[in-house]
Phi, psi and omega in degrees: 000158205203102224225129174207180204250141195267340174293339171305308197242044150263109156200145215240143166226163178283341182268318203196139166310142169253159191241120171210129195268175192243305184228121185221095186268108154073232177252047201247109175229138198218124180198155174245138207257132150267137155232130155284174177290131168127315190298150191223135168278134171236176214308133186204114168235192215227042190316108198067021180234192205219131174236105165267117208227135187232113190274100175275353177196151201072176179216168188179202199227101162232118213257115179243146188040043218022053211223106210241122191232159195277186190202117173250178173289145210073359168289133153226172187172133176290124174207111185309132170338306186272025192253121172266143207216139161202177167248136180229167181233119173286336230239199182262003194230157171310140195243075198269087164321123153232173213239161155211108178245098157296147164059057191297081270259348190173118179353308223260348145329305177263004168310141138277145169247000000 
């Protein structure tokens, strides 16, 4: 067992969203996404792996298949490897994702930024 605080990897930069995983089991990532306001993760997928995204704090806008929904805190929501997807935090306060991405398709996946 292996126990960690999902507040540990909330931490925000002023320059850029940050990345910061909690866990990477097998073909398994577990990471929570920062945003400042304004900040955007962009479009993108995740070709053979399953993305589970959960808004744990803030609200924003996110767009799957080009298709832009608001997406707030306590929203969770699924989106297959082959679905292009990104994020922006619409609002005046900080935003925090966390994430799960299974079957994780390649090492570069699991970088922090």
């Amino acid at each position: 067992m292996e126990k960690k605080t999902v507040a540990e990897a909330i931490q925000y930069h002023e320059e850029h969203f940050t990345k910061r995983v909690l866990f990477q089991k097998g073909d398994s990532l577990v990471f929570v996404l920062n945003f400042m306001p304004g900040q955007q993760l962009p479009v993108h997928k995740h070709p053979g792996a399953e993305v589970y995204l959960l808004a744990l704090k803030g609200k924003g806008s996110i767009q799957v298949n080009e298709v832009d929904y608001a997406f707030v805190e306590g929203d969770i929501l699924h989106i297959a490897g082959d679905e292009s997807f990104a994020y922006t935090n619409t609002s005046d306060q900080p935003a925090s994702l966390h994430v799960v991405l299974s079957k994780t398709p390649a090492p570069m996946y699991a970088k922090e930024i």
